[in-house]
mmCIF file with all atom_site columns, C-alpha atoms in Angstrom:
data_model
loop_
_atom_site.group_PDB
_atom_site.id
_atom_site.type_symbol
_atom_site.label_atom_id
_atom_site.label_alt_id
_atom_site.label_comp_id
_atom_site.label_asym_id
_atom_site.label_entity_id
_atom_site.label_seq_id
_atom_site.pdbx_PDB_ins_code
_atom_site.Cartn_x
_atom_site.Cartn_y
_atom_site.Cartn_z
_atom_site.occupancy
_atom_site.B_iso_or_equiv
_atom_site.pdbx_formal_charge
_atom_site.auth_seq_id
_atom_site.auth_comp_id
_atom_site.auth_asym_id
_atom_site.auth_atom_id
_atom_site.pdbx_PDB_model_num
ATOM 1   C CA . MET A 1 1   ? 0.000   0.000  0.000   1.00 58.00 ? 178 MET A CA 1
ATOM 2   C CA . LYS A 1 2   ? 2.780   2.413  0.924   1.00 61.00 ? 179 LYS A CA 1
ATOM 3   C CA . LYS A 1 3   ? 4.593   1.604  -2.341  1.00 63.00 ? 180 LYS A CA 1
ATOM 4   C CA . ASN A 1 4   ? 1.465   2.379  -4.343  1.00 57.00 ? 181 ASN A CA 1
ATOM 5   C CA . LEU A 1 5   ? 0.919   5.643  -2.509  1.00 56.00 ? 182 LEU A CA 1
ATOM 6   C CA . SER A 1 6   ? 4.562   6.631  -2.967  1.00 55.00 ? 183 SER A CA 1
ATOM 7   C CA . LEU A 1 7   ? 4.440   5.789  -6.658  1.00 49.00 ? 184 LEU A CA 1
ATOM 8   C CA . PHE A 1 8   ? 1.220   7.784  -7.044  1.00 55.00 ? 185 PHE A CA 1
ATOM 9   C CA . LEU A 1 9   ? 2.761   10.822 -5.329  1.00 47.00 ? 186 LEU A CA 1
ATOM 10  C CA . ILE A 1 10  ? 5.913   10.644 -7.449  1.00 55.00 ? 187 ILE A CA 1
ATOM 11  C CA . LEU A 1 11  ? 3.898   10.430 -10.684 1.00 50.00 ? 188 LEU A CA 1
ATOM 12  C CA . THR A 1 12  ? 1.617   13.280 -9.607  1.00 51.00 ? 189 THR A CA 1
ATOM 13  C CA . ILE A 1 13  ? 4.514   15.560 -8.675  1.00 53.00 ? 190 ILE A CA 1
ATOM 14  C CA . SER A 1 14  ? 6.315   14.678 -11.909 1.00 52.00 ? 191 SER A CA 1
ATOM 15  C CA . THR A 1 15  ? 3.230   15.489 -13.991 1.00 52.00 ? 192 THR A CA 1
ATOM 16  C CA . ILE A 1 16  ? 2.682   18.804 -12.215 1.00 50.00 ? 193 ILE A CA 1
ATOM 17  C CA . GLY A 1 17  ? 6.355   19.731 -12.632 1.00 49.00 ? 194 GLY A CA 1
ATOM 18  C CA . HIS A 1 18  ? 6.269   18.891 -16.352 1.00 46.00 ? 195 HIS A CA 1
ATOM 19  C CA . SER A 1 19  ? 3.085   20.927 -16.842 1.00 45.00 ? 196 SER A CA 1
ATOM 20  C CA . PHE A 1 20  ? 4.615   23.876 -14.980 1.00 44.00 ? 197 PHE A CA 1
ATOM 21  C CA . ALA A 1 21  ? 7.753   23.708 -17.161 1.00 45.00 ? 198 ALA A CA 1
ATOM 22  C CA . GLN A 1 22  ? 5.634   23.761 -20.324 1.00 50.00 ? 199 GLN A CA 1
ATOM 23  C CA . ASN A 1 23  ? 3.601   26.739 -19.089 1.00 71.00 ? 200 ASN A CA 1
ATOM 24  C CA . THR A 1 24  ? 6.781   28.602 -18.123 1.00 76.00 ? 201 THR A CA 1
ATOM 25  C CA . ALA A 1 25  ? 8.263   27.928 -21.581 1.00 79.00 ? 202 ALA A CA 1
ATOM 26  C CA . SER A 1 26  ? 5.063   29.205 -23.230 1.00 90.00 ? 203 SER A CA 1
ATOM 27  C CA . VAL A 1 27  ? 5.038   32.384 -21.153 1.00 93.00 ? 204 VAL A CA 1
ATOM 28  C CA . THR A 1 28  ? 8.722   33.006 -21.887 1.00 95.00 ? 205 THR A CA 1
ATOM 29  C CA . SER A 1 29  ? 8.199   32.414 -25.619 1.00 96.00 ? 206 SER A CA 1
ATOM 30  C CA . MET A 1 30  ? 5.257   34.829 -25.675 1.00 97.00 ? 207 MET A CA 1
ATOM 31  C CA . GLN A 1 31  ? 7.250   37.516 -23.831 1.00 97.00 ? 208 GLN A CA 1
ATOM 32  C CA . ASN A 1 32  ? 10.241  37.102 -26.134 1.00 97.00 ? 209 ASN A CA 1
ATOM 33  C CA . GLY A 1 33  ? 7.949   37.010 -29.165 1.00 97.00 ? 210 GLY A CA 1
ATOM 34  C CA . LYS A 1 34  ? 6.279   40.261 -28.146 1.00 98.00 ? 211 LYS A CA 1
ATOM 35  C CA . SER A 1 35  ? 9.689   41.920 -27.967 1.00 98.00 ? 212 SER A CA 1
ATOM 36  C CA . VAL A 1 36  ? 10.626  40.640 -31.447 1.00 98.00 ? 213 VAL A CA 1
ATOM 37  C CA . TYR A 1 37  ? 7.216   41.753 -32.772 1.00 98.00 ? 214 TYR A CA 1
ATOM 38  C CA . GLN A 1 38  ? 7.645   45.243 -31.314 1.00 98.00 ? 215 GLN A CA 1
ATOM 39  C CA . THR A 1 39  ? 11.093  45.544 -32.890 1.00 98.00 ? 216 THR A CA 1
ATOM 40  C CA . PHE A 1 40  ? 10.430  44.184 -36.372 1.00 98.00 ? 217 PHE A CA 1
ATOM 41  C CA . CYS A 1 41  ? 6.686   43.901 -37.066 1.00 97.00 ? 218 CYS A CA 1
ATOM 42  C CA . MET A 1 42  ? 4.767   46.541 -35.145 1.00 97.00 ? 219 MET A CA 1
ATOM 43  C CA . SER A 1 43  ? 5.645   49.474 -37.394 1.00 97.00 ? 220 SER A CA 1
ATOM 44  C CA . CYS A 1 44  ? 3.575   47.907 -40.192 1.00 96.00 ? 221 CYS A CA 1
ATOM 45  C CA . HIS A 1 45  ? 1.127   45.546 -38.487 1.00 97.00 ? 222 HIS A CA 1
ATOM 46  C CA . MET A 1 46  ? 0.533   47.960 -35.558 1.00 98.00 ? 223 MET A CA 1
ATOM 47  C CA . GLU A 1 47  ? 0.675   47.302 -31.828 1.00 97.00 ? 224 GLU A CA 1
ATOM 48  C CA . ASP A 1 48  ? -2.824  45.820 -31.818 1.00 97.00 ? 225 ASP A CA 1
ATOM 49  C CA . GLY A 1 49  ? -2.132  43.608 -34.852 1.00 97.00 ? 226 GLY A CA 1
ATOM 50  C CA . ASN A 1 50  ? -4.800  45.337 -36.966 1.00 97.00 ? 227 ASN A CA 1
ATOM 51  C CA . GLY A 1 51  ? -2.349  46.516 -39.632 1.00 97.00 ? 228 GLY A CA 1
ATOM 52  C CA . VAL A 1 52  ? -3.367  49.280 -42.020 1.00 96.00 ? 229 VAL A CA 1
ATOM 53  C CA . GLU A 1 53  ? -6.181  48.292 -44.358 1.00 94.00 ? 230 GLU A CA 1
ATOM 54  C CA . GLY A 1 54  ? -5.014  48.171 -47.961 1.00 92.00 ? 231 GLY A CA 1
ATOM 55  C CA . ALA A 1 55  ? -1.343  48.542 -46.987 1.00 94.00 ? 232 ALA A CA 1
ATOM 56  C CA . PHE A 1 56  ? -0.407  46.078 -44.215 1.00 96.00 ? 233 PHE A CA 1
ATOM 57  C CA . PRO A 1 57  ? -2.633  43.065 -43.476 1.00 96.00 ? 234 PRO A CA 1
ATOM 58  C CA . SER A 1 58  ? -4.310  42.501 -40.152 1.00 96.00 ? 235 SER A CA 1
ATOM 59  C CA . LEU A 1 59  ? -3.042  39.678 -37.956 1.00 97.00 ? 236 LEU A CA 1
ATOM 60  C CA . VAL A 1 60  ? -6.177  39.718 -35.793 1.00 96.00 ? 237 VAL A CA 1
ATOM 61  C CA . LYS A 1 61  ? -8.387  36.622 -35.896 1.00 93.00 ? 238 LYS A CA 1
ATOM 62  C CA . THR A 1 62  ? -7.208  35.585 -39.336 1.00 87.00 ? 239 THR A CA 1
ATOM 63  C CA . GLY A 1 63  ? -6.728  32.070 -40.627 1.00 84.00 ? 240 GLY A CA 1
ATOM 64  C CA . ASN A 1 64  ? -3.631  33.272 -42.489 1.00 85.00 ? 241 ASN A CA 1
ATOM 65  C CA . LEU A 1 65  ? -1.538  32.533 -39.389 1.00 93.00 ? 242 LEU A CA 1
ATOM 66  C CA . ASN A 1 66  ? -2.476  28.851 -39.140 1.00 92.00 ? 243 ASN A CA 1
ATOM 67  C CA . ASP A 1 67  ? 0.215   27.537 -41.502 1.00 94.00 ? 244 ASP A CA 1
ATOM 68  C CA . LYS A 1 68  ? 3.423   27.715 -39.453 1.00 95.00 ? 245 LYS A CA 1
ATOM 69  C CA . ASN A 1 69  ? 5.546   26.714 -42.477 1.00 96.00 ? 246 ASN A CA 1
ATOM 70  C CA . ARG A 1 70  ? 4.178   29.634 -44.490 1.00 94.00 ? 247 ARG A CA 1
ATOM 71  C CA . MET A 1 71  ? 4.721   32.007 -41.573 1.00 96.00 ? 248 MET A CA 1
ATOM 72  C CA . VAL A 1 72  ? 8.351   30.913 -41.228 1.00 97.00 ? 249 VAL A CA 1
ATOM 73  C CA . LYS A 1 73  ? 8.942   31.532 -44.927 1.00 96.00 ? 250 LYS A CA 1
ATOM 74  C CA . ILE A 1 74  ? 7.204   34.928 -44.891 1.00 96.00 ? 251 ILE A CA 1
ATOM 75  C CA . ILE A 1 75  ? 9.207   36.101 -41.877 1.00 97.00 ? 252 ILE A CA 1
ATOM 76  C CA . LEU A 1 76  ? 12.608  34.761 -42.964 1.00 97.00 ? 253 LEU A CA 1
ATOM 77  C CA . GLN A 1 77  ? 12.325  35.125 -46.764 1.00 96.00 ? 254 GLN A CA 1
ATOM 78  C CA . GLY A 1 78  ? 9.844   37.963 -47.080 1.00 96.00 ? 255 GLY A CA 1
ATOM 79  C CA . MET A 1 79  ? 7.004   37.707 -49.573 1.00 94.00 ? 256 MET A CA 1
ATOM 80  C CA . ARG A 1 80  ? 5.445   39.293 -52.615 1.00 93.00 ? 257 ARG A CA 1
ATOM 81  C CA . GLY A 1 81  ? 2.366   38.825 -54.667 1.00 91.00 ? 258 GLY A CA 1
ATOM 82  C CA . PRO A 1 82  ? -1.320  39.276 -54.047 1.00 92.00 ? 259 PRO A CA 1
ATOM 83  C CA . ILE A 1 83  ? -3.003  37.967 -50.915 1.00 91.00 ? 260 ILE A CA 1
ATOM 84  C CA . VAL A 1 84  ? -6.458  38.430 -49.436 1.00 92.00 ? 261 VAL A CA 1
ATOM 85  C CA . VAL A 1 85  ? -6.817  38.922 -45.692 1.00 93.00 ? 262 VAL A CA 1
ATOM 86  C CA . LYS A 1 86  ? -10.280 39.236 -44.170 1.00 93.00 ? 263 LYS A CA 1
ATOM 87  C CA . GLY A 1 87  ? -11.711 40.123 -47.587 1.00 93.00 ? 264 GLY A CA 1
ATOM 88  C CA . VAL A 1 88  ? -9.165  42.886 -48.292 1.00 94.00 ? 265 VAL A CA 1
ATOM 89  C CA . ASN A 1 89  ? -6.724  42.585 -51.214 1.00 95.00 ? 266 ASN A CA 1
ATOM 90  C CA . TYR A 1 90  ? -3.037  43.290 -50.630 1.00 95.00 ? 267 TYR A CA 1
ATOM 91  C CA . ASN A 1 91  ? -0.269  43.294 -53.222 1.00 94.00 ? 268 ASN A CA 1
ATOM 92  C CA . LEU A 1 92  ? 2.798   44.773 -51.570 1.00 88.00 ? 269 LEU A CA 1
ATOM 93  C CA . GLU A 1 93  ? 6.153   43.268 -50.747 1.00 93.00 ? 270 GLU A CA 1
ATOM 94  C CA . MET A 1 94  ? 7.440   42.395 -47.309 1.00 94.00 ? 271 MET A CA 1
ATOM 95  C CA . ALA A 1 95  ? 11.204  42.223 -46.861 1.00 94.00 ? 272 ALA A CA 1
ATOM 96  C CA . ALA A 1 96  ? 12.817  39.288 -45.102 1.00 96.00 ? 273 ALA A CA 1
ATOM 97  C CA . ILE A 1 97  ? 13.718  39.616 -41.432 1.00 97.00 ? 274 ILE A CA 1
ATOM 98  C CA . ASN A 1 98  ? 16.980  38.097 -40.208 1.00 97.00 ? 275 ASN A CA 1
ATOM 99  C CA . LEU A 1 99  ? 16.026  36.204 -37.032 1.00 98.00 ? 276 LEU A CA 1
ATOM 100 C CA . THR A 1 100 ? 17.356  33.162 -35.210 1.00 98.00 ? 277 THR A CA 1
ATOM 101 C CA . ASP A 1 101 ? 15.214  30.038 -35.144 1.00 97.00 ? 278 ASP A CA 1
ATOM 102 C CA . LYS A 1 102 ? 14.288  30.779 -31.527 1.00 98.00 ? 279 LYS A CA 1
ATOM 103 C CA . GLU A 1 103 ? 13.287  34.378 -32.301 1.00 98.00 ? 280 GLU A CA 1
ATOM 104 C CA . THR A 1 104 ? 11.256  33.137 -35.263 1.00 98.00 ? 281 THR A CA 1
ATOM 105 C CA . ALA A 1 105 ? 9.417   30.557 -33.143 1.00 98.00 ? 282 ALA A CA 1
ATOM 106 C CA . ASP A 1 106 ? 8.800   33.110 -30.396 1.00 98.00 ? 283 ASP A CA 1
ATOM 107 C CA . VAL A 1 107 ? 7.362   35.778 -32.707 1.00 98.00 ? 284 VAL A CA 1
ATOM 108 C CA . ILE A 1 108 ? 5.158   33.204 -34.440 1.00 98.00 ? 285 ILE A CA 1
ATOM 109 C CA . ASN A 1 109 ? 3.900   32.014 -31.052 1.00 98.00 ? 286 ASN A CA 1
ATOM 110 C CA . TYR A 1 110 ? 3.175   35.606 -30.080 1.00 98.00 ? 287 TYR A CA 1
ATOM 111 C CA . MET A 1 111 ? 1.261   36.433 -33.283 1.00 98.00 ? 288 MET A CA 1
ATOM 112 C CA . ARG A 1 112 ? -0.645  33.136 -33.347 1.00 97.00 ? 289 ARG A CA 1
ATOM 113 C CA . ASN A 1 113 ? -1.726  33.523 -29.706 1.00 97.00 ? 290 ASN A CA 1
ATOM 114 C CA . SER A 1 114 ? -2.514  37.246 -29.441 1.00 96.00 ? 291 SER A CA 1
ATOM 115 C CA . TRP A 1 115 ? -5.454  39.442 -30.505 1.00 96.00 ? 292 TRP A CA 1
ATOM 116 C CA . GLY A 1 116 ? -7.966  36.601 -30.367 1.00 94.00 ? 293 GLY A CA 1
ATOM 117 C CA . ASN A 1 117 ? -5.792  34.120 -32.288 1.00 95.00 ? 294 ASN A CA 1
ATOM 118 C CA . LYS A 1 118 ? -5.222  30.652 -30.845 1.00 95.00 ? 295 LYS A CA 1
ATOM 119 C CA . ALA A 1 119 ? -2.780  28.089 -32.215 1.00 95.00 ? 296 ALA A CA 1
ATOM 120 C CA . PRO A 1 120 ? -0.392  25.467 -30.878 1.00 95.00 ? 297 PRO A CA 1
ATOM 121 C CA . MET A 1 121 ? 2.953   26.706 -29.633 1.00 96.00 ? 298 MET A CA 1
ATOM 122 C CA . ILE A 1 122 ? 6.002   25.817 -31.713 1.00 97.00 ? 299 ILE A CA 1
ATOM 123 C CA . LYS A 1 123 ? 9.659   25.370 -30.761 1.00 96.00 ? 300 LYS A CA 1
ATOM 124 C CA . ALA A 1 124 ? 12.887  26.568 -32.338 1.00 96.00 ? 301 ALA A CA 1
ATOM 125 C CA . SER A 1 125 ? 13.476  22.993 -33.513 1.00 96.00 ? 302 SER A CA 1
ATOM 126 C CA . ASP A 1 126 ? 10.305  23.262 -35.673 1.00 96.00 ? 303 ASP A CA 1
ATOM 127 C CA . ILE A 1 127 ? 11.805  26.139 -37.671 1.00 97.00 ? 304 ILE A CA 1
ATOM 128 C CA . ALA A 1 128 ? 14.470  24.085 -39.487 1.00 94.00 ? 305 ALA A CA 1
ATOM 129 C CA . LEU A 1 129 ? 11.799  21.730 -40.844 1.00 94.00 ? 306 LEU A CA 1
ATOM 130 C CA . ALA A 1 130 ? 9.555   24.633 -41.827 1.00 94.00 ? 307 ALA A CA 1
ATOM 131 C CA . LYS A 1 131 ? 12.402  26.251 -43.784 1.00 94.00 ? 308 LYS A CA 1
ATOM 132 C CA . LYS A 1 132 ? 12.614  23.106 -45.940 1.00 92.00 ? 309 LYS A CA 1
ATOM 133 C CA . ALA A 1 133 ? 8.857   22.694 -46.401 1.00 90.00 ? 310 ALA A CA 1
ATOM 134 C CA . VAL A 1 134 ? 7.197   23.457 -49.715 1.00 88.00 ? 311 VAL A CA 1
ATOM 135 C CA . VAL A 1 135 ? 4.446   26.042 -49.322 1.00 88.00 ? 312 VAL A CA 1
ATOM 136 C CA . LYS A 1 136 ? 1.952   26.201 -52.183 1.00 85.00 ? 313 LYS A CA 1
ATOM 137 C CA . GLY A 1 137 ? 1.637   29.647 -53.721 1.00 82.00 ? 314 GLY A CA 1
ATOM 138 C CA . PHE A 1 138 ? 4.421   31.222 -51.662 1.00 85.00 ? 315 PHE A CA 1
ATOM 139 C CA . GLN A 1 139 ? 6.601   33.732 -53.511 1.00 85.00 ? 316 GLN A CA 1
ATOM 140 C CA . PRO A 1 140 ? 9.651   34.921 -51.568 1.00 86.00 ? 317 PRO A CA 1
ATOM 141 C CA . PHE A 1 141 ? 10.598  38.597 -51.739 1.00 79.00 ? 318 PHE A CA 1
#
């Protein structure tokens, strides 16, 4: 009986500790991502993520942020060509931003989990795979 209780307590504490570590990592990623966003993205997409209609697309509650591979390519390679965001046509170019894999993951986590957006968190290790992925219709800058 004591062995079972001890095992139960160890598993419970381990699970709680693992959950806490994941939450701490998420909070840290969001904080770091906000800083990257403020430095590189906010001047066009605005502090509230609403962008400037007709010039810089909104990042608020838009399905355009769901594809992490596309987001990695847009951020690191820039983009050009027409896109439609929330029914508004855009056809400007966005220059590439030189970020580390960690900064890229953090800013994607921030954008995909702010302003009413909700998406799974990604890690820096996901960025290398996303760089190699083929994204249909993507035109780098």
